PDB file of C-alpha atoms and ligand atoms in Angstrom:
ATOM      1  CA  MET A 248      26.660 -16.606  16.033  1.00  0.00           C
ATOM      2  CA  ASP A 249      23.126 -15.517  17.054  1.00  0.00           C
ATOM      3  CA  ILE A 250      21.718 -15.237  13.512  1.00  0.00           C
ATOM      4  CA  GLN A 251      19.177 -17.390  11.757  1.00  0.00           C
ATOM      5  CA  ILE A 252      20.241 -20.142   9.428  1.00  0.00           C
ATOM      6  CA  HIS A 253      18.121 -19.798   6.225  1.00  0.00           C
ATOM      7  CA  THR A 254      18.403 -22.295   3.343  1.00  0.00           C
ATOM      8  CA  ASP A 255      16.523 -21.987   0.203  1.00  0.00           C
ATOM      9  CA  THR A 256      14.818 -25.140  -1.046  1.00  0.00           C
ATOM     10  CA  GLN A 257      16.335 -25.574  -4.411  1.00  0.00           C
ATOM     11  CA  MET A 258      14.854 -27.434  -7.358  1.00  0.00           C
ATOM     12  CA  PRO A 259      16.904 -28.668 -10.337  1.00  0.00           C
ATOM     13  CA  LEU A 260      14.949 -26.928 -13.118  1.00  0.00           C
ATOM     14  CA  ARG A 261      15.728 -27.490 -16.770  1.00  0.00           C
ATOM     15  CA  ILE A 262      16.078 -24.735 -19.277  1.00  0.00           C
ATOM     16  CA  VAL A 263      13.617 -25.748 -21.929  1.00  0.00           C
ATOM     17  CA  ARG A 264      13.794 -22.627 -24.055  1.00  0.00           C
ATOM     18  CA  ILE A 265      16.091 -19.561 -24.497  1.00  0.00           C
ATOM     19  CA  HIS A 266      15.114 -16.658 -26.737  1.00  0.00           C
ATOM     20  CA  ASP A 267      16.049 -13.060 -27.224  1.00  0.00           C
ATOM     21  CA  ALA A 268      13.496 -10.589 -25.850  1.00  0.00           C
ATOM     22  CA  ALA A 269      15.303  -7.471 -27.051  1.00  0.00           C
ATOM     23  CA  GLU A 270      18.857  -6.392 -27.755  1.00  0.00           C
ATOM     24  CA  GLY A 271      20.942  -7.663 -24.783  1.00  0.00           C
ATOM     25  CA  ILE A 272      17.914  -9.187 -23.119  1.00  0.00           C
ATOM     26  CA  ARG A 273      17.079 -12.840 -23.116  1.00  0.00           C
ATOM     27  CA  SER A 274      14.292 -15.013 -21.723  1.00  0.00           C
ATOM     28  CA  PHE A 275      14.825 -18.338 -20.101  1.00  0.00           C
ATOM     29  CA  HIS A 276      12.065 -20.884 -19.601  1.00  0.00           C
ATOM     30  CA  LEU A 277      12.597 -23.180 -16.661  1.00  0.00           C
ATOM     31  CA  GLN A 278      10.593 -26.438 -16.064  1.00  0.00           C
ATOM     32  CA  GLN A 279      10.773 -29.534 -13.954  1.00  0.00           C
ATOM     33  CA  SER A 280      12.516 -32.293 -15.852  1.00  0.00           C
ATOM     34  CA  ASP A 281       9.415 -34.429 -15.764  1.00  0.00           C
ATOM     35  CA  GLY A 282       7.146 -31.569 -16.743  1.00  0.00           C
ATOM     36  CA  THR A 283       5.179 -31.636 -13.550  1.00  0.00           C
ATOM     37  CA  GLU A 284       3.660 -28.502 -11.946  1.00  0.00           C
ATOM     38  CA  LEU A 285       5.911 -26.053 -10.188  1.00  0.00           C
ATOM     39  CA  PRO A 286       5.257 -24.492  -6.690  1.00  0.00           C
ATOM     40  CA  PRO A 287       2.792 -21.628  -7.156  1.00  0.00           C
ATOM     41  CA  PHE A 288       3.886 -18.016  -7.260  1.00  0.00           C
ATOM     42  CA  SER A 289       2.128 -14.667  -6.956  1.00  0.00           C
ATOM     43  CA  PRO A 290       2.608 -11.638  -9.249  1.00  0.00           C
ATOM     44  CA  GLY A 291       5.802  -9.786  -8.370  1.00  0.00           C
ATOM     45  CA  SER A 292       7.618 -12.875  -7.178  1.00  0.00           C
ATOM     46  CA  HIS A 293      11.219 -13.744  -7.797  1.00  0.00           C
ATOM     47  CA  VAL A 294      13.438 -16.897  -7.643  1.00  0.00           C
ATOM     48  CA  LYS A 295      17.044 -17.350  -6.811  1.00  0.00           C
ATOM     49  CA  VAL A 296      18.859 -19.113  -9.529  1.00  0.00           C
ATOM     50  CA  GLN A 297      22.310 -20.595  -9.339  1.00  0.00           C
ATOM     51  CA  VAL A 298      23.910 -19.509 -12.600  1.00  0.00           C
ATOM     52  CA  PRO A 299      26.541 -21.635 -14.419  1.00  0.00           C
ATOM     53  CA  ASN A 300      29.508 -19.929 -12.729  1.00  0.00           C
ATOM     54  CA  GLY A 301      27.984 -20.856  -9.295  1.00  0.00           C
ATOM     55  CA  MET A 302      26.705 -17.389  -8.294  1.00  0.00           C
ATOM     56  CA  LEU A 303      23.240 -17.132  -6.824  1.00  0.00           C
ATOM     57  CA  ARG A 304      21.203 -14.489  -8.445  1.00  0.00           C
ATOM     58  CA  LYS A 305      17.683 -13.222  -7.979  1.00  0.00           C
ATOM     59  CA  TYR A 306      15.333 -12.794 -10.992  1.00  0.00           C
ATOM     60  CA  SER A 307      11.658 -11.823 -11.187  1.00  0.00           C
ATOM     61  CA  LEU A 308       9.275 -14.227 -12.733  1.00  0.00           C
ATOM     62  CA  CYS A 309       7.596 -12.576 -15.664  1.00  0.00           C
ATOM     63  CA  ASN A 310       5.078 -15.116 -16.775  1.00  0.00           C
ATOM     64  CA  ASP A 311       1.442 -15.299 -15.684  1.00  0.00           C
ATOM     65  CA  PRO A 312       1.180 -17.049 -12.298  1.00  0.00           C
ATOM     66  CA  SER A 313      -1.612 -19.271 -13.648  1.00  0.00           C
ATOM     67  CA  ASP A 314       1.051 -20.782 -15.939  1.00  0.00           C
ATOM     68  CA  ARG A 315       1.932 -23.652 -13.479  1.00  0.00           C
ATOM     69  CA  HIS A 316       4.401 -25.584 -15.667  1.00  0.00           C
ATOM     70  CA  GLN A 317       7.200 -23.069 -16.120  1.00  0.00           C
ATOM     71  CA  TYR A 318       8.984 -20.125 -14.576  1.00  0.00           C
ATOM     72  CA  VAL A 319      10.153 -17.513 -17.068  1.00  0.00           C
ATOM     73  CA  ILE A 320      13.009 -15.196 -16.202  1.00  0.00           C
ATOM     74  CA  THR A 321      14.133 -12.376 -18.495  1.00  0.00           C
ATOM     75  CA  VAL A 322      17.610 -11.119 -17.940  1.00  0.00           C
ATOM     76  CA  LYS A 323      19.566  -8.193 -19.201  1.00  0.00           C
ATOM     77  CA  ARG A 324      23.303  -8.890 -19.854  1.00  0.00           C
ATOM     78  CA  ASP A 325      24.917  -6.440 -17.448  1.00  0.00           C
ATOM     79  CA  GLY A 326      28.546  -5.950 -18.380  1.00  0.00           C
ATOM     80  CA  HIS A 327      28.988  -3.742 -15.299  1.00  0.00           C
ATOM     81  CA  GLY A 328      27.420  -6.247 -12.893  1.00  0.00           C
ATOM     82  CA  ARG A 329      29.159  -8.870 -10.829  1.00  0.00           C
ATOM     83  CA  GLY A 330      28.985 -11.590 -13.514  1.00  0.00           C
ATOM     84  CA  GLY A 331      25.715 -13.354 -12.821  1.00  0.00           C
ATOM     85  CA  SER A 332      23.835 -12.201 -15.943  1.00  0.00           C
ATOM     86  CA  ILE A 333      27.001 -12.648 -18.066  1.00  0.00           C
ATOM     87  CA  SER A 334      27.312 -16.283 -16.951  1.00  0.00           C
ATOM     88  CA  LEU A 335      23.675 -16.973 -17.695  1.00  0.00           C
ATOM     89  CA  PHE A 336      23.980 -15.350 -21.115  1.00  0.00           C
ATOM     90  CA  ASP A 337      27.317 -16.806 -22.150  1.00  0.00           C
ATOM     91  CA  GLU A 338      27.253 -20.237 -20.573  1.00  0.00           C
ATOM     92  CA  ALA A 339      23.647 -21.467 -20.152  1.00  0.00           C
ATOM     93  CA  ARG A 340      22.220 -23.615 -22.838  1.00  0.00           C
ATOM     94  CA  GLU A 341      18.846 -25.215 -23.541  1.00  0.00           C
ATOM     95  CA  GLY A 342      18.773 -28.523 -21.664  1.00  0.00           C
ATOM     96  CA  ASP A 343      21.002 -27.368 -18.819  1.00  0.00           C
ATOM     97  CA  VAL A 344      19.756 -27.669 -15.273  1.00  0.00           C
ATOM     98  CA  LEU A 345      19.872 -24.628 -13.025  1.00  0.00           C
ATOM     99  CA  PRO A 346      19.277 -25.062  -9.232  1.00  0.00           C
ATOM    100  CA  THR A 347      16.273 -22.679  -8.567  1.00  0.00           C
ATOM    101  CA  SER A 348      14.692 -21.711  -5.245  1.00  0.00           C
ATOM    102  CA  ILE A 349      10.932 -21.804  -4.655  1.00  0.00           C
ATOM    103  CA  PRO A 350       9.475 -18.383  -5.433  1.00  0.00           C
ATOM    104  CA  ASP A 351       9.452 -15.591  -2.894  1.00  0.00           C
ATOM    105  CA  ASN A 352       7.677 -12.248  -3.085  1.00  0.00           C
ATOM    106  CA  ALA A 353       9.125  -8.987  -1.852  1.00  0.00           C
ATOM    107  CA  PHE A 354       6.984  -6.969  -4.303  1.00  0.00           C
ATOM    108  CA  PRO A 355       3.454  -8.224  -3.739  1.00  0.00           C
ATOM    109  CA  LEU A 356       0.404  -6.805  -5.597  1.00  0.00           C
ATOM    110  CA  VAL A 357      -2.232  -5.607  -3.175  1.00  0.00           C
ATOM    111  CA  ASP A 358      -5.530  -6.954  -4.335  1.00  0.00           C
ATOM    112  CA  ASN A 359      -7.891  -4.272  -3.028  1.00  0.00           C
ATOM    113  CA  ALA A 360      -6.425  -1.275  -4.838  1.00  0.00           C
ATOM    114  CA  LYS A 361      -8.748   1.151  -6.514  1.00  0.00           C
ATOM    115  CA  GLY A 362      -6.156   1.537  -9.326  1.00  0.00           C
ATOM    116  CA  TYR A 363      -2.605   0.629 -10.240  1.00  0.00           C
ATOM    117  CA  LEU A 364       0.089   2.778 -11.674  1.00  0.00           C
ATOM    118  CA  PHE A 365       3.109   0.777 -12.834  1.00  0.00           C
ATOM    119  CA  ILE A 366       6.381   2.484 -13.586  1.00  0.00           C
ATOM    120  CA  ALA A 367       9.034   0.335 -15.174  1.00  0.00           C
ATOM    121  CA  GLY A 368      12.543   1.303 -16.299  1.00  0.00           C
ATOM    122  CA  GLY A 369      14.321  -1.152 -18.708  1.00  0.00           C
ATOM    123  CA  ILE A 370      14.471  -4.718 -17.395  1.00  0.00           C
ATOM    124  CA  GLY A 371      12.410  -3.561 -14.376  1.00  0.00           C
ATOM    125  CA  ILE A 372       9.398  -4.490 -16.604  1.00  0.00           C
ATOM    126  CA  THR A 373       9.631  -8.129 -15.584  1.00  0.00           C
ATOM    127  CA  PRO A 374       7.753  -8.257 -12.253  1.00  0.00           C
ATOM    128  CA  ILE A 375       5.300  -5.696 -13.580  1.00  0.00           C
ATOM    129  CA  LEU A 376       4.605  -7.752 -16.621  1.00  0.00           C
ATOM    130  CA  SER A 377       3.719 -10.754 -14.421  1.00  0.00           C
ATOM    131  CA  MET A 378       1.343  -8.441 -12.662  1.00  0.00           C
ATOM    132  CA  ILE A 379      -0.352  -7.288 -15.788  1.00  0.00           C
ATOM    133  CA  ARG A 380      -0.441 -10.733 -17.301  1.00  0.00           C
ATOM    134  CA  SER A 381      -2.142 -11.986 -14.105  1.00  0.00           C
ATOM    135  CA  PHE A 382      -4.968  -9.468 -14.707  1.00  0.00           C
ATOM    136  CA  GLY A 383      -5.890 -11.198 -17.910  1.00  0.00           C
ATOM    137  CA  GLU A 384      -9.028  -9.685 -19.475  1.00  0.00           C
ATOM    138  CA  LEU A 385     -10.647  -8.874 -16.175  1.00  0.00           C
ATOM    139  CA  PRO A 386      -8.317  -6.615 -14.150  1.00  0.00           C
ATOM    140  CA  PRO A 387      -9.436  -6.043 -10.596  1.00  0.00           C
ATOM    141  CA  ALA A 388      -9.065  -2.289 -11.034  1.00  0.00           C
ATOM    142  CA  PRO A 389      -7.996   0.188 -13.702  1.00  0.00           C
ATOM    143  CA  TRP A 390      -4.261   0.261 -14.381  1.00  0.00           C
ATOM    144  CA  LYS A 391      -1.708   2.171 -16.401  1.00  0.00           C
ATOM    145  CA  LEU A 392       1.975   1.499 -17.209  1.00  0.00           C
ATOM    146  CA  VAL A 393       4.665   3.909 -17.926  1.00  0.00           C
ATOM    147  CA  TYR A 394       7.547   1.965 -19.446  1.00  0.00           C
ATOM    148  CA  LEU A 395      10.833   3.903 -19.877  1.00  0.00           C
ATOM    149  CA  THR A 396      13.599   2.447 -22.039  1.00  0.00           C
ATOM    150  CA  HIS A 397      16.548   3.557 -24.068  1.00  0.00           C
ATOM    151  CA  SER A 398      15.231   2.609 -27.502  1.00  0.00           C
ATOM    152  CA  PRO A 399      12.736   0.266 -29.278  1.00  0.00           C
ATOM    153  CA  GLU A 400      15.620  -2.181 -29.912  1.00  0.00           C
ATOM    154  CA  THR A 401      16.318  -2.541 -26.215  1.00  0.00           C
ATOM    155  CA  THR A 402      12.662  -2.820 -25.064  1.00  0.00           C
ATOM    156  CA  ALA A 403      11.641  -6.246 -23.977  1.00  0.00           C
ATOM    157  CA  PHE A 404       7.963  -7.263 -24.696  1.00  0.00           C
ATOM    158  CA  LEU A 405       7.466  -4.206 -26.845  1.00  0.00           C
ATOM    159  CA  ASP A 406       5.058  -6.040 -29.199  1.00  0.00           C
ATOM    160  CA  GLU A 407       2.945  -7.376 -26.337  1.00  0.00           C
ATOM    161  CA  LEU A 408       2.632  -3.918 -24.748  1.00  0.00           C
ATOM    162  CA  SER A 409       2.043  -1.966 -27.869  1.00  0.00           C
ATOM    163  CA  THR A 410      -1.217  -3.562 -29.045  1.00  0.00           C
ATOM    164  CA  PRO A 411      -4.040  -1.290 -29.974  1.00  0.00           C
ATOM    165  CA  GLU A 412      -6.122  -2.690 -27.019  1.00  0.00           C
ATOM    166  CA  LEU A 413      -3.451  -1.396 -24.590  1.00  0.00           C
ATOM    167  CA  LYS A 414      -3.025   1.959 -26.277  1.00  0.00           C
ATOM    168  CA  LYS A 415      -4.819   3.950 -23.506  1.00  0.00           C
ATOM    169  CA  GLN A 416      -3.104   2.145 -20.658  1.00  0.00           C
ATOM    170  CA  VAL A 417       0.506   1.741 -21.695  1.00  0.00           C
ATOM    171  CA  ARG A 418       2.851   4.618 -22.363  1.00  0.00           C
ATOM    172  CA  VAL A 419       6.252   3.415 -23.716  1.00  0.00           C
ATOM    173  CA  HIS A 420       8.878   6.134 -23.790  1.00  0.00           C
ATOM    174  CA  HIS A 421      12.391   5.955 -25.201  1.00  0.00           C
ATOM    175  CA  THR A 422      15.038   8.442 -24.160  1.00  0.00           C
ATOM    176  CA  HIS A 423      17.595   7.495 -26.910  1.00  0.00           C
ATOM    177  CA  GLY A 424      20.254   8.252 -24.344  1.00  0.00           C
ATOM    178  CA  ASP A 425      19.353  11.937 -24.336  1.00  0.00           C
ATOM    179  CA  SER A 426      18.749  13.459 -20.843  1.00  0.00           C
ATOM    180  CA  ALA A 427      16.751  16.162 -22.480  1.00  0.00           C
ATOM    181  CA  ASN A 428      14.280  13.528 -23.576  1.00  0.00           C
ATOM    182  CA  GLU A 429      13.511  12.149 -20.004  1.00  0.00           C
ATOM    183  CA  PHE A 430       9.866  11.347 -19.409  1.00  0.00           C
ATOM    184  CA  ASP A 431       8.219  13.806 -16.924  1.00  0.00           C
ATOM    185  CA  LEU A 432       6.807  11.498 -14.307  1.00  0.00           C
ATOM    186  CA  TRP A 433       5.513  14.527 -12.246  1.00  0.00           C
ATOM    187  CA  THR A 434       2.393  14.693 -14.470  1.00  0.00           C
ATOM    188  CA  ALA A 435       1.494  11.196 -13.273  1.00  0.00           C
ATOM    189  CA  LEU A 436       2.467  11.629  -9.579  1.00  0.00           C
ATOM    190  CA  GLU A 437       1.666  15.183  -8.758  1.00  0.00           C
ATOM    191  CA  ARG A 438      -1.742  14.405  -7.484  1.00  0.00           C
ATOM    192  CA  PRO A 439      -2.075  11.561  -5.164  1.00  0.00           C
ATOM    193  CA  LEU A 440      -4.906   9.216  -6.185  1.00  0.00           C
ATOM    194  CA  PRO A 441      -6.823   7.748  -3.256  1.00  0.00           C
ATOM    195  CA  GLY A 442      -6.604   3.959  -3.369  1.00  0.00           C
ATOM    196  CA  THR A 443      -4.238   3.815  -6.275  1.00  0.00           C
ATOM    197  CA  HIS A 444      -1.013   1.891  -5.635  1.00  0.00           C
ATOM    198  CA  VAL A 445       2.256   2.805  -7.431  1.00  0.00           C
ATOM    199  CA  TYR A 446       4.653  -0.043  -8.391  1.00  0.00           C
ATOM    200  CA  CYS A 447       8.098   1.014  -9.515  1.00  0.00           C
ATOM    201  CA  CYS A 448      10.834  -1.267 -10.757  1.00  0.00           C
ATOM    202  CA  GLY A 449      13.971  -0.249 -12.528  1.00  0.00           C
ATOM    203  CA  PRO A 450      17.323   1.435 -12.172  1.00  0.00           C
ATOM    204  CA  ARG A 451      18.165   3.069  -8.802  1.00  0.00           C
ATOM    205  CA  ARG A 452      17.976   6.564 -10.454  1.00  0.00           C
ATOM    206  CA  LEU A 453      14.398   6.044 -11.511  1.00  0.00           C
ATOM    207  CA  MET A 454      13.392   4.684  -8.086  1.00  0.00           C
ATOM    208  CA  ASP A 455      15.020   7.752  -6.397  1.00  0.00           C
ATOM    209  CA  GLU A 456      13.098  10.006  -8.679  1.00  0.00           C
ATOM    210  CA  VAL A 457       9.781   8.298  -7.993  1.00  0.00           C
ATOM    211  CA  ARG A 458      10.412   8.310  -4.226  1.00  0.00           C
ATOM    212  CA  ASP A 459      11.236  12.010  -4.387  1.00  0.00           C
ATOM    213  CA  MET A 460       8.018  12.656  -6.260  1.00  0.00           C
ATOM    214  CA  THR A 461       5.771  10.551  -4.099  1.00  0.00           C
ATOM    215  CA  GLY A 462       6.795  12.159  -0.686  1.00  0.00           C
ATOM    216  CA  HIS A 463       3.253  13.528  -0.398  1.00  0.00           C
ATOM    217  CA  TRP A 464       1.564  10.177  -1.207  1.00  0.00           C
ATOM    218  CA  SER A 465       0.765   7.736   1.695  1.00  0.00           C
ATOM    219  CA  PRO A 466       3.853   5.438   1.973  1.00  0.00           C
ATOM    220  CA  HIS A 467       1.682   2.336   1.888  1.00  0.00           C
ATOM    221  CA  GLN A 468       0.627   3.216  -1.691  1.00  0.00           C
ATOM    222  CA  ILE A 469       4.173   3.205  -3.067  1.00  0.00           C
ATOM    223  CA  HIS A 470       6.112  -0.025  -3.731  1.00  0.00           C
ATOM    224  CA  PHE A 471       9.587  -0.528  -5.078  1.00  0.00           C
ATOM    225  CA  GLU A 472      11.537  -3.480  -6.533  1.00  0.00           C
ATOM    226  CA  SER A 473      15.117  -3.252  -7.599  1.00  0.00           C
ATOM    227  CA  PHE A 474      17.181  -5.090 -10.189  1.00  0.00           C
ATOM    228  CA  ALA A 475      20.619  -4.422  -8.814  1.00  0.00           C
ATOM    229  CA  GLU A 476      22.600  -7.586  -8.369  1.00  0.00           C
ATOM    230  CA  GLY A 477      22.701  -7.349  -4.644  1.00  0.00           C
ATOM    231  CA  GLY A 478      24.289  -3.913  -4.765  1.00  0.00           C
ATOM    232  CA  GLN A 479      26.307  -2.638  -7.703  1.00  0.00           C
ATOM    233  CA  LYS A 480      29.963  -1.811  -7.238  1.00  0.00           C
ATOM    234  CA  ARG A 481      30.834   1.802  -6.997  1.00  0.00           C
ATOM    235  CA  PRO A 482      34.183   3.424  -7.477  1.00  0.00           C
ATOM    236  CA  GLU A 483      34.270   4.585  -3.808  1.00  0.00           C
ATOM    237  CA  ASP A 484      33.758   1.061  -2.457  1.00  0.00           C
ATOM    238  CA  LYS A 485      36.418  -0.050  -0.007  1.00  0.00           C
ATOM    239  CA  PRO A 486      36.855  -3.038   2.297  1.00  0.00           C
ATOM    240  CA  PHE A 487      35.682  -2.763   5.928  1.00  0.00           C
ATOM    241  CA  THR A 488      35.289  -4.869   9.032  1.00  0.00           C
ATOM    242  CA  VAL A 489      31.951  -5.931  10.326  1.00  0.00           C
ATOM    243  CA  THR A 490      31.773  -7.000  14.034  1.00  0.00           C
ATOM    244  CA  LEU A 491      28.801  -8.995  15.354  1.00  0.00           C
ATOM    245  CA  ALA A 492      28.283  -7.688  18.890  1.00  0.00           C
ATOM    246  CA  ARG A 493      26.525 -10.643  20.381  1.00  0.00           C
ATOM    247  CA  SER A 494      29.033 -13.307  19.294  1.00  0.00           C
ATOM    248  CA  GLU A 495      32.082 -10.831  19.013  1.00  0.00           C
ATOM    249  CA  ARG A 496      32.991 -12.316  15.707  1.00  0.00           C
ATOM    250  CA  ARG A 497      34.680 -10.063  13.168  1.00  0.00           C
ATOM    251  CA  PHE A 498      34.665 -10.435   9.373  1.00  0.00           C
ATOM    252  CA  GLU A 499      36.243  -8.508   6.479  1.00  0.00           C
ATOM    253  CA  VAL A 500      33.780  -7.386   3.812  1.00  0.00           C
ATOM    254  CA  PRO A 501      35.816  -7.021   0.623  1.00  0.00           C
ATOM    255  CA  VAL A 502      34.907  -4.907  -2.382  1.00  0.00           C
ATOM    256  CA  GLY A 503      32.403  -6.837  -4.493  1.00  0.00           C
ATOM    257  CA  LYS A 504      30.735  -8.688  -1.590  1.00  0.00           C
ATOM    258  CA  THR A 505      27.858  -7.569   0.648  1.00  0.00           C
ATOM    259  CA  ILE A 506      27.690  -7.954   4.384  1.00  0.00           C
ATOM    260  CA  LEU A 507      24.950 -10.559   3.920  1.00  0.00           C
ATOM    261  CA  GLU A 508      27.178 -12.646   1.591  1.00  0.00           C
ATOM    262  CA  VAL A 509      30.050 -12.465   4.023  1.00  0.00           C
ATOM    263  CA  LEU A 510      27.905 -13.671   6.832  1.00  0.00           C
ATOM    264  CA  ARG A 511      26.645 -16.561   4.665  1.00  0.00           C
ATOM    265  CA  GLU A 512      30.209 -17.621   3.871  1.00  0.00           C
ATOM    266  CA  HIS A 513      30.765 -18.016   7.566  1.00  0.00           C
ATOM    267  CA  GLY A 514      27.845 -20.233   8.146  1.00  0.00           C
ATOM    268  CA  GLY A 515      25.129 -17.854   9.100  1.00  0.00           C
ATOM    269  CA  ASN A 516      22.546 -15.841   7.384  1.00  0.00           C
ATOM    270  CA  ALA A 517      20.188 -13.046   8.418  1.00  0.00           C
ATOM    271  CA  PRO A 518      16.669 -13.163   6.969  1.00  0.00           C
ATOM    272  CA  SER A 519      16.495 -11.725   3.459  1.00  0.00           C
ATOM    273  CA  SER A 520      14.161 -11.570   0.557  1.00  0.00           C
ATOM    274  CA  CYS A 521      14.713  -9.001  -2.220  1.00  0.00           C
ATOM    275  CA  GLU A 522      18.528  -8.687  -1.566  1.00  0.00           C
ATOM    276  CA  SER A 523      18.381  -5.398  -3.448  1.00  0.00           C
ATOM    277  CA  GLY A 524      17.607  -2.895  -0.568  1.00  0.00           C
ATOM    278  CA  THR A 525      13.897  -2.555  -1.238  1.00  0.00           C
ATOM    279  CA  CYS A 526      11.882  -4.847   0.986  1.00  0.00           C
ATOM    280  CA  GLY A 527      13.265  -4.187   4.457  1.00  0.00           C
ATOM    281  CA  THR A 528      13.636  -7.836   5.410  1.00  0.00           C
ATOM    282  CA  CYS A 529      17.336  -7.655   6.267  1.00  0.00           C
ATOM    283  CA  ARG A 530      16.991  -4.587   8.524  1.00  0.00           C
ATOM    284  CA  THR A 531      19.664  -4.805  11.148  1.00  0.00           C
ATOM    285  CA  LYS A 532      20.519  -2.657  14.119  1.00  0.00           C
ATOM    286  CA  LEU A 533      23.710  -0.712  13.701  1.00  0.00           C
ATOM    287  CA  LEU A 534      25.488  -0.148  16.990  1.00  0.00           C
ATOM    288  CA  GLU A 535      28.587   1.599  15.983  1.00  0.00           C
ATOM    289  CA  GLY A 536      30.143   3.004  12.822  1.00  0.00           C
ATOM    290  CA  GLU A 537      28.936   5.069   9.868  1.00  0.00           C
ATOM    291  CA  ALA A 538      27.001   3.173   7.146  1.00  0.00           C
ATOM    292  CA  ASP A 539      26.913   3.971   3.464  1.00  0.00           C
ATOM    293  CA  HIS A 540      23.264   3.513   2.987  1.00  0.00           C
ATOM    294  CA  ARG A 541      22.209   2.166  -0.437  1.00  0.00           C
ATOM    295  CA  ASP A 542      18.699   0.893   0.248  1.00  0.00           C
ATOM    296  CA  MET A 543      15.344   2.292  -0.545  1.00  0.00           C
ATOM    297  CA  VAL A 544      13.763   1.496   2.814  1.00  0.00           C
ATOM    298  CA  LEU A 545      15.224   3.522   5.715  1.00  0.00           C
ATOM    299  CA  LEU A 546      13.971   6.995   6.558  1.00  0.00           C
ATOM    300  CA  PRO A 547      16.642   9.606   7.224  1.00  0.00           C
ATOM    301  CA  GLU A 548      15.921   9.460  10.932  1.00  0.00           C
ATOM    302  CA  GLU A 549      16.580   5.684  10.953  1.00  0.00           C
ATOM    303  CA  MET A 550      19.882   5.795   9.151  1.00  0.00           C
ATOM    304  CA  ALA A 551      22.143   6.390  12.200  1.00  0.00           C
ATOM    305  CA  GLY A 552      20.985   3.231  14.009  1.00  0.00           C
ATOM    306  CA  GLN A 553      19.911   0.744  11.294  1.00  0.00           C
ATOM    307  CA  ILE A 554      21.235  -0.784   8.091  1.00  0.00           C
ATOM    308  CA  MET A 555      20.062  -3.047   5.280  1.00  0.00           C
ATOM    309  CA  ILE A 556      22.938  -5.447   5.151  1.00  0.00           C
ATOM    310  CA  CYS A 557      22.013  -6.886   1.655  1.00  0.00           C
ATOM    311  CA  VAL A 558      23.251  -3.703  -0.153  1.00  0.00           C
ATOM    312  CA  SER A 559      24.611  -1.056   2.253  1.00  0.00           C
ATOM    313  CA  ARG A 560      28.333  -0.716   3.064  1.00  0.00           C
ATOM    314  CA  ALA A 561      30.451   1.326   5.416  1.00  0.00           C
ATOM    315  CA  LYS A 562      31.987   4.824   5.288  1.00  0.00           C
ATOM    316  CA  SER A 563      33.901   4.057   8.484  1.00  0.00           C
ATOM    317  CA  ASP A 564      36.486   1.324   8.686  1.00  0.00           C
ATOM    318  CA  GLU A 565      34.167  -0.801  10.952  1.00  0.00           C
ATOM    319  CA  LEU A 566      30.543  -1.394  11.542  1.00  0.00           C
ATOM    320  CA  VAL A 567      29.309  -3.035  14.664  1.00  0.00           C
ATOM    321  CA  LEU A 568      26.006  -4.871  14.223  1.00  0.00           C
ATOM    322  CA  ASP A 569      23.477  -6.149  16.753  1.00  0.00           C
ATOM    323  CA  LEU A 570      23.793  -9.739  15.474  1.00  0.00           C
TER     324      LEU A 570
HETATM  325 FE1  FES B1808      15.265  -6.762   1.085  1.00  0.00          FE
HETATM  326 FE2  FES B1808      17.620  -6.389   2.286  1.00  0.00          FE
HETATM  327  S1  FES B1808      16.661  -8.256   1.786  1.00  0.00           S
HETATM  328  S2  FES B1808      16.178  -4.989   1.901  1.00  0.00           S
END
């Protein structure tokens, strides 16, 4: 199989603290067992954690990167996900060891921006919080945060982001489940701001909205990170066959697994980073078949001939990939 083997270096990190960050949201503090420094990370980084049920899941680091002795992940218990967050919530205990990758960054903060506009939806606050925390008291440029959540009870880090000092920079908006109460992002995005970079992380619907509203911005100013567990299941999902043209190998991709996961199970692995359809690392040439595109990267004109194999599936019974 002509695809790259990619193995994450895993560290056995101990959970030294678990605490609730909001309703259904919990923080896990991970450290080396001997308390030594961890590999450095930059704002927006994530780690892959092997949760107690054996699944490998990606979580953003939300602590300040200058905090070298711990990685802090904050996780929402997703009852509709594929079980990673449920396992972490229900089975992980303080003192347990979780195999954890060295940090990777598919959502890096540019350091020469003239301004930053952060848009977070729900648990999407985590990489953005690491960015804001990294600024400390001397941010490199003016910044603002729009933080959209369901209610105060489900808002992680609400106290930290609601201080009087941050009043002019942070807007926290709760919908209370009422679509008539959605925040109007157009007021913030209508006029492109030269040199300002927009960072958006949250549910797919929010990112679609921001992408639609920033079509008139320069693409290099807009950055997305997703928190889907490698592609959420949808009712229309069906199994399909993926054929690797170069090796002529064929695999079945069942419901609940991504093409990338199936390739890994068979001993190979394409390069990947975000594994949520936002970074473009797993871009693969599609030779035959009709893809069901679920990424945030491809332009409409690219969709017939390319696919992001970390999230996208098939509308046809078979996809032939240039692998
Ligand atoms: Fe980032 Fe697939 S790994 S888009």
